[in-house]
CSV table of C-alpha atoms and ligand atoms in Angstrom, one decimal:
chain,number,residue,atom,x,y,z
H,992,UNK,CA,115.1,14.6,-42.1
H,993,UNK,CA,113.8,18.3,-41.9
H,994,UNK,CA,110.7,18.9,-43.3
H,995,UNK,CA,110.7,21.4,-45.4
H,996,UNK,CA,109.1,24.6,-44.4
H,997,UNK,CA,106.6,25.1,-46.8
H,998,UNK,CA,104.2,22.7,-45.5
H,999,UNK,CA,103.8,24.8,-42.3
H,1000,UNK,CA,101.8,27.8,-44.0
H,1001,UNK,CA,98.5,27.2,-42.3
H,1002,UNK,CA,96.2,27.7,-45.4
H,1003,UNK,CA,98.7,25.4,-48.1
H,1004,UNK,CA,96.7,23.7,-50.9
H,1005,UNK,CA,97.2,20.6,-53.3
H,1006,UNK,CA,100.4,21.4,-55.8
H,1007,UNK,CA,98.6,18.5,-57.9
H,1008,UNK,CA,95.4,19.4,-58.4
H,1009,UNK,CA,96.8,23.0,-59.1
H,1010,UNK,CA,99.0,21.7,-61.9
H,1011,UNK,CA,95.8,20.0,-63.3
H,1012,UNK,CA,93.7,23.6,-62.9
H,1013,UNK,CA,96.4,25.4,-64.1
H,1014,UNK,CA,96.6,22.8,-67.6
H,1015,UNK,CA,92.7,22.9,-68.2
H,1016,UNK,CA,92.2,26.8,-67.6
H,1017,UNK,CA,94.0,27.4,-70.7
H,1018,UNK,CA,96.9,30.0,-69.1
H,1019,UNK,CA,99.4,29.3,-72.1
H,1020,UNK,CA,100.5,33.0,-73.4
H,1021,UNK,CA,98.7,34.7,-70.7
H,1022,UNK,CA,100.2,37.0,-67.8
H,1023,UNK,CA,98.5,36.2,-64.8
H,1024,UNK,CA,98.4,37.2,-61.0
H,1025,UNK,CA,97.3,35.2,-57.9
H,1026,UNK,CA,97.3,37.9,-55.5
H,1027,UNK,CA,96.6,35.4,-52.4
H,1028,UNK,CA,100.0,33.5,-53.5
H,1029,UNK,CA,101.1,32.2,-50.3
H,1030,UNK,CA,103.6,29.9,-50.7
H,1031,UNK,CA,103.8,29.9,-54.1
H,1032,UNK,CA,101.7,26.8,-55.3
H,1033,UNK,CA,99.6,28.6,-58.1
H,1034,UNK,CA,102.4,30.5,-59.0
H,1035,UNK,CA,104.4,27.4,-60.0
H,1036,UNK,CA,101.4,26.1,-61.6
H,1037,UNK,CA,100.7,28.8,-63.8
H,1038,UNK,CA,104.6,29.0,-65.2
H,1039,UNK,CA,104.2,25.2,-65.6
H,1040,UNK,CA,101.1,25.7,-67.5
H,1041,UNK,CA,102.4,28.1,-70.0
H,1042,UNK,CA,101.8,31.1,-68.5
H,1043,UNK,CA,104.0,34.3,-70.4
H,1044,UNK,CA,104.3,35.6,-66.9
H,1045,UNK,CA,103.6,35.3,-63.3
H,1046,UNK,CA,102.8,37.6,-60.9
H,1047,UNK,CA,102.6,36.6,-57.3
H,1048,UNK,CA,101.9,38.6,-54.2
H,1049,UNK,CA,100.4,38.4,-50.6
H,1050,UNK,CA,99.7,40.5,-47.7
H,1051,UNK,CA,102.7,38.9,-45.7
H,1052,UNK,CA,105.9,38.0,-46.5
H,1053,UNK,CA,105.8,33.9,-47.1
H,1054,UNK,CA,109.7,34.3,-48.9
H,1055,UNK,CA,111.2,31.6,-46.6
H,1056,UNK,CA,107.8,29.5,-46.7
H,1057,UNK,CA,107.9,29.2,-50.9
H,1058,UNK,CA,107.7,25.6,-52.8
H,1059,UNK,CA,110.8,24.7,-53.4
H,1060,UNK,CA,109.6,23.5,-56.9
H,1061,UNK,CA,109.3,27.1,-57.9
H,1062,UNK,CA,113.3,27.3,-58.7
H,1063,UNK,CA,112.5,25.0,-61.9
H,1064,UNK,CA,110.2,28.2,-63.3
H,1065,UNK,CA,111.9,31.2,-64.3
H,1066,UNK,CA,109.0,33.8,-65.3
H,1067,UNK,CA,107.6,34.7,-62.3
H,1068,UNK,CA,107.7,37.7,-59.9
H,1069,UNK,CA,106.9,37.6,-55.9
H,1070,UNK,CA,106.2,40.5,-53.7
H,1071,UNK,CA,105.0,40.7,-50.1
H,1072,UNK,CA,103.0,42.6,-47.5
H,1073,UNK,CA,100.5,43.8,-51.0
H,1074,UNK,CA,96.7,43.8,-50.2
H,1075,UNK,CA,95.3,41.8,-53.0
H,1076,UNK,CA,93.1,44.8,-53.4
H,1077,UNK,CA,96.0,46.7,-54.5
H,1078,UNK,CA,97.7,43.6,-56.2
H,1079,UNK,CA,94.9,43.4,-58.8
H,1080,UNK,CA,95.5,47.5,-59.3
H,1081,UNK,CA,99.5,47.5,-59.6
H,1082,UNK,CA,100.1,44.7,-61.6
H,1083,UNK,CA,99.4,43.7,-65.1
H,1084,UNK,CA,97.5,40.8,-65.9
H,1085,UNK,CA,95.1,38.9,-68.1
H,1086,UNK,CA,94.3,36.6,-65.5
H,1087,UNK,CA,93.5,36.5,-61.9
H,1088,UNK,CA,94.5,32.5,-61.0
H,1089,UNK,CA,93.8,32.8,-56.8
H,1090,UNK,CA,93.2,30.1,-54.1
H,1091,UNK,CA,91.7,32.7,-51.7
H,1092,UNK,CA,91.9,32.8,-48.1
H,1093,UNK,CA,89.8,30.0,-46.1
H,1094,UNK,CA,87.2,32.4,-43.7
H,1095,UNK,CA,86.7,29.7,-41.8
H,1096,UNK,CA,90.1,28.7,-40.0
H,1097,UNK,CA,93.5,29.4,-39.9
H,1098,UNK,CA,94.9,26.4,-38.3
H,1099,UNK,CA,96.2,24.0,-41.1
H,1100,UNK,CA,94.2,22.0,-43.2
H,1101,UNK,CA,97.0,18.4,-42.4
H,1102,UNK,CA,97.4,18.7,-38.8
H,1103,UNK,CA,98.6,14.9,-38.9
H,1104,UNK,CA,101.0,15.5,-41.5
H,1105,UNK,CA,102.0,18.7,-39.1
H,1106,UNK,CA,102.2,16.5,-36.1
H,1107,UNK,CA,104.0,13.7,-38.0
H,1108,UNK,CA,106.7,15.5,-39.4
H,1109,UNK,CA,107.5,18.7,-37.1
H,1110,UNK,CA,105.8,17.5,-33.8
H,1111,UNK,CA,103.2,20.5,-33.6
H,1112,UNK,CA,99.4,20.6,-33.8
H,1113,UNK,CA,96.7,22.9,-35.8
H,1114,UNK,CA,96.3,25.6,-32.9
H,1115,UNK,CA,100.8,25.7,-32.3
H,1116,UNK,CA,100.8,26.0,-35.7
H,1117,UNK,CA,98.7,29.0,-35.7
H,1118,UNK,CA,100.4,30.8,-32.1
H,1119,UNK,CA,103.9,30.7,-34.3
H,1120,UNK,CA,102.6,33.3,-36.5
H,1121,UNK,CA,101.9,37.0,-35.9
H,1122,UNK,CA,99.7,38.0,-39.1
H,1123,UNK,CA,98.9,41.1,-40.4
H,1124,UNK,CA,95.9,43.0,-39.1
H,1125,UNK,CA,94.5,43.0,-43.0
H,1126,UNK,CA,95.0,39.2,-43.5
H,1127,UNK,CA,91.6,37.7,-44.2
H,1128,UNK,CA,92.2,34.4,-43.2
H,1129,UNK,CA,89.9,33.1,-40.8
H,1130,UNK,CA,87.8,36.4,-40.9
H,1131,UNK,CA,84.1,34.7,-42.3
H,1132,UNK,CA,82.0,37.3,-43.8
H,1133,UNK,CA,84.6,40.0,-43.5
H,1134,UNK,CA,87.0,37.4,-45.8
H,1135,UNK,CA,83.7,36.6,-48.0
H,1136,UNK,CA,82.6,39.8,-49.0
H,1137,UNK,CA,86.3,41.1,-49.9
H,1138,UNK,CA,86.6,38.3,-52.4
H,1139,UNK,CA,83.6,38.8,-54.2
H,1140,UNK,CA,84.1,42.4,-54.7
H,1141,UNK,CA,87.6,41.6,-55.9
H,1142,UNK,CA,85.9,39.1,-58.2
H,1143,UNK,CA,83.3,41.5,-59.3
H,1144,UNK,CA,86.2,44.4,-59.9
H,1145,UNK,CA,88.2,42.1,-61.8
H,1146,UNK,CA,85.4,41.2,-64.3
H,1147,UNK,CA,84.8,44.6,-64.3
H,1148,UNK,CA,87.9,45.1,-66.1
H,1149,UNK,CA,87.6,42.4,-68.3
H,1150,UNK,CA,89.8,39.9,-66.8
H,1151,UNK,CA,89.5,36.2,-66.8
H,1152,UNK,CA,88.6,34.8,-63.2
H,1153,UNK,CA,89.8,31.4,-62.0
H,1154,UNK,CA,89.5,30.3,-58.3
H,1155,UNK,CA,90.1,27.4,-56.4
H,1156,UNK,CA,86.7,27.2,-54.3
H,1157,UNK,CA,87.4,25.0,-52.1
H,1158,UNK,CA,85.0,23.5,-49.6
H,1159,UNK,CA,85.8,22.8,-45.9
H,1160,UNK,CA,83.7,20.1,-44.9
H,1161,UNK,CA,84.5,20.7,-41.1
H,1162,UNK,CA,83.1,24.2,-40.8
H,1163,UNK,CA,80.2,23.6,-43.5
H,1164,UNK,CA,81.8,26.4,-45.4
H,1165,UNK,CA,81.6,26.0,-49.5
H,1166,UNK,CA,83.4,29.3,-51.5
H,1167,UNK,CA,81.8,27.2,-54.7
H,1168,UNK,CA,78.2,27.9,-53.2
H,1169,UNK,CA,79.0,31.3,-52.2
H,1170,UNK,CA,80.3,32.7,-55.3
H,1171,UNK,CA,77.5,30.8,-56.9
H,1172,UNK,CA,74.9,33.7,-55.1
H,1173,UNK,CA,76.8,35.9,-57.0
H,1174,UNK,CA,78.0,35.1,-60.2
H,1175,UNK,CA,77.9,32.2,-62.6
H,1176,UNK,CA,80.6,29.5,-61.6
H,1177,UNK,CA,81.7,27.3,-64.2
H,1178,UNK,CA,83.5,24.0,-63.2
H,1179,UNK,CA,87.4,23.6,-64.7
H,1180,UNK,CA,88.6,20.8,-62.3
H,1181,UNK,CA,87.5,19.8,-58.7
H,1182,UNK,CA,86.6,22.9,-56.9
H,1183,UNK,CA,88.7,25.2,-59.5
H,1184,UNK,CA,85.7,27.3,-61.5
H,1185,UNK,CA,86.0,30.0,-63.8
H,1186,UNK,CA,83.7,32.7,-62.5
H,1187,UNK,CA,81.7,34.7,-65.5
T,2442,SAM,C1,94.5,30.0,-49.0
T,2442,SAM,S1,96.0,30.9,-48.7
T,2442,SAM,C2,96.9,30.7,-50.2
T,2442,SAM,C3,97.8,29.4,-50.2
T,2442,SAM,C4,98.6,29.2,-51.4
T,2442,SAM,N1,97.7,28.8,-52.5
T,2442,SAM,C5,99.6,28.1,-51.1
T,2442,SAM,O1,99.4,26.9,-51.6
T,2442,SAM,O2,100.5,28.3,-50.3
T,2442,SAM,C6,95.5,32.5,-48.7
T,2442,SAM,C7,96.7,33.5,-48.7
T,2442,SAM,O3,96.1,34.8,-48.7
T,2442,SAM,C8,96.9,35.7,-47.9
T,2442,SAM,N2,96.1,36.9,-47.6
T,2442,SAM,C9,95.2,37.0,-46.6
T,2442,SAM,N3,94.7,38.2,-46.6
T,2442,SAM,C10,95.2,38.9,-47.6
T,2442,SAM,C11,95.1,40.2,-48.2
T,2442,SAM,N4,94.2,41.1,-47.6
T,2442,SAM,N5,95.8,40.5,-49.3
T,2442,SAM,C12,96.7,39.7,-49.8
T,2442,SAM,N6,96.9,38.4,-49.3
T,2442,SAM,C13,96.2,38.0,-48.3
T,2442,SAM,C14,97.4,34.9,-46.8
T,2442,SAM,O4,98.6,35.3,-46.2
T,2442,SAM,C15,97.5,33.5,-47.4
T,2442,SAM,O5,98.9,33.2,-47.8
């Protein structure tokens, strides 16, 4: 059986513990944008949580990467190759929902599920891609200080913040403990917080 191609974007995150986020940060009525949307996993979320609408976009162009779960949602809109600078600007929302880009590595977080079920490792995995020269994945403080003034821009404008700051034990990097030195972090599930 095929694997299905999703589960090769090198940054993917838990669809479960999104779906739990996405029920306890209290979307319901509210239009909201994850401008890091990657395959799609938040977006889904969100529109599964009760979100009015969702607006997805991403500084490449993951259309033949997406969760195939996202064709039981209707209310959702993806674009591509949109800096999440300019996402937050274009689009509409009440809510920024994001799982931002991990500075610390680009090579897939399930290199044994990777190996298992397509026969390729972490550092393959990252050669098959050609990324754009703005993507912030694996950038460190370059990735770090572009998501905290996004953060601070989008309280600026009165918008609710909720991230998924996730911690990568192997590189001793934890987004919860950085955004911590800047803002106040409250907890809504695991490493999902609502930054204030
Ligand atoms: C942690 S991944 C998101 C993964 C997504 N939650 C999923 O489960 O598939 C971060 C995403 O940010 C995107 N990205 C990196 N730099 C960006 C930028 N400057 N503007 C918009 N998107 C960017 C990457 O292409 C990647 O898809």
């Amino acid at each position: 059986m095929v694997a299905a191609l999703y589960r090769l974007h090198p940054q993917q995150t838990s669809l479960r513990d999104a779906l739990r986020a996405a029920e306890l940060a209290g979307l319901d009525g509210q239009v909201v944008l994850d401008p890091f949307a990657g395959t799609g996993t938040l977006v889904y979320a969100a529109a599964r949580a009760g979100a009015r609408f969702v607006v997805g976009s991403d500084i490449e162009d993951w259309s033949e990467y997406l969760r195939p779960q996202l064709s039981e949602v209707q209310n959702f809109a993806l674009y591509w190759r949109v800096d999440a600078m300019h996402a937050v600007k274009r689009f509409e929302h009440d809510v920024l929902f994001t799982d931002p880009p991990n500075p610390a590595r680009v090579d897939g977080s399930a290199p044994i599920s990777l190996v298992r079920d397509f026969g390729i490792s972490g550092s393959q995995l990252k050669s098959m891609f050609s990324f754009n020269e703005r993507n912030l994945m694996g950038r460190e403080w370059v990735t770090v200080t572009y998501v905290v003034r996004l953060i601070r821009y989008e309280l600026e404008q009165g918008r609710r913040v909720v991230v998924h700051a996730f911690r990568d034990s192997g590189r001793d990097f934890d987004w919860k403990k950085i955004l911590r030195r800047h803002f106040h972090v409250r907890t809504i599930y695991d490493d999902y917080v609502e930054v204030v």
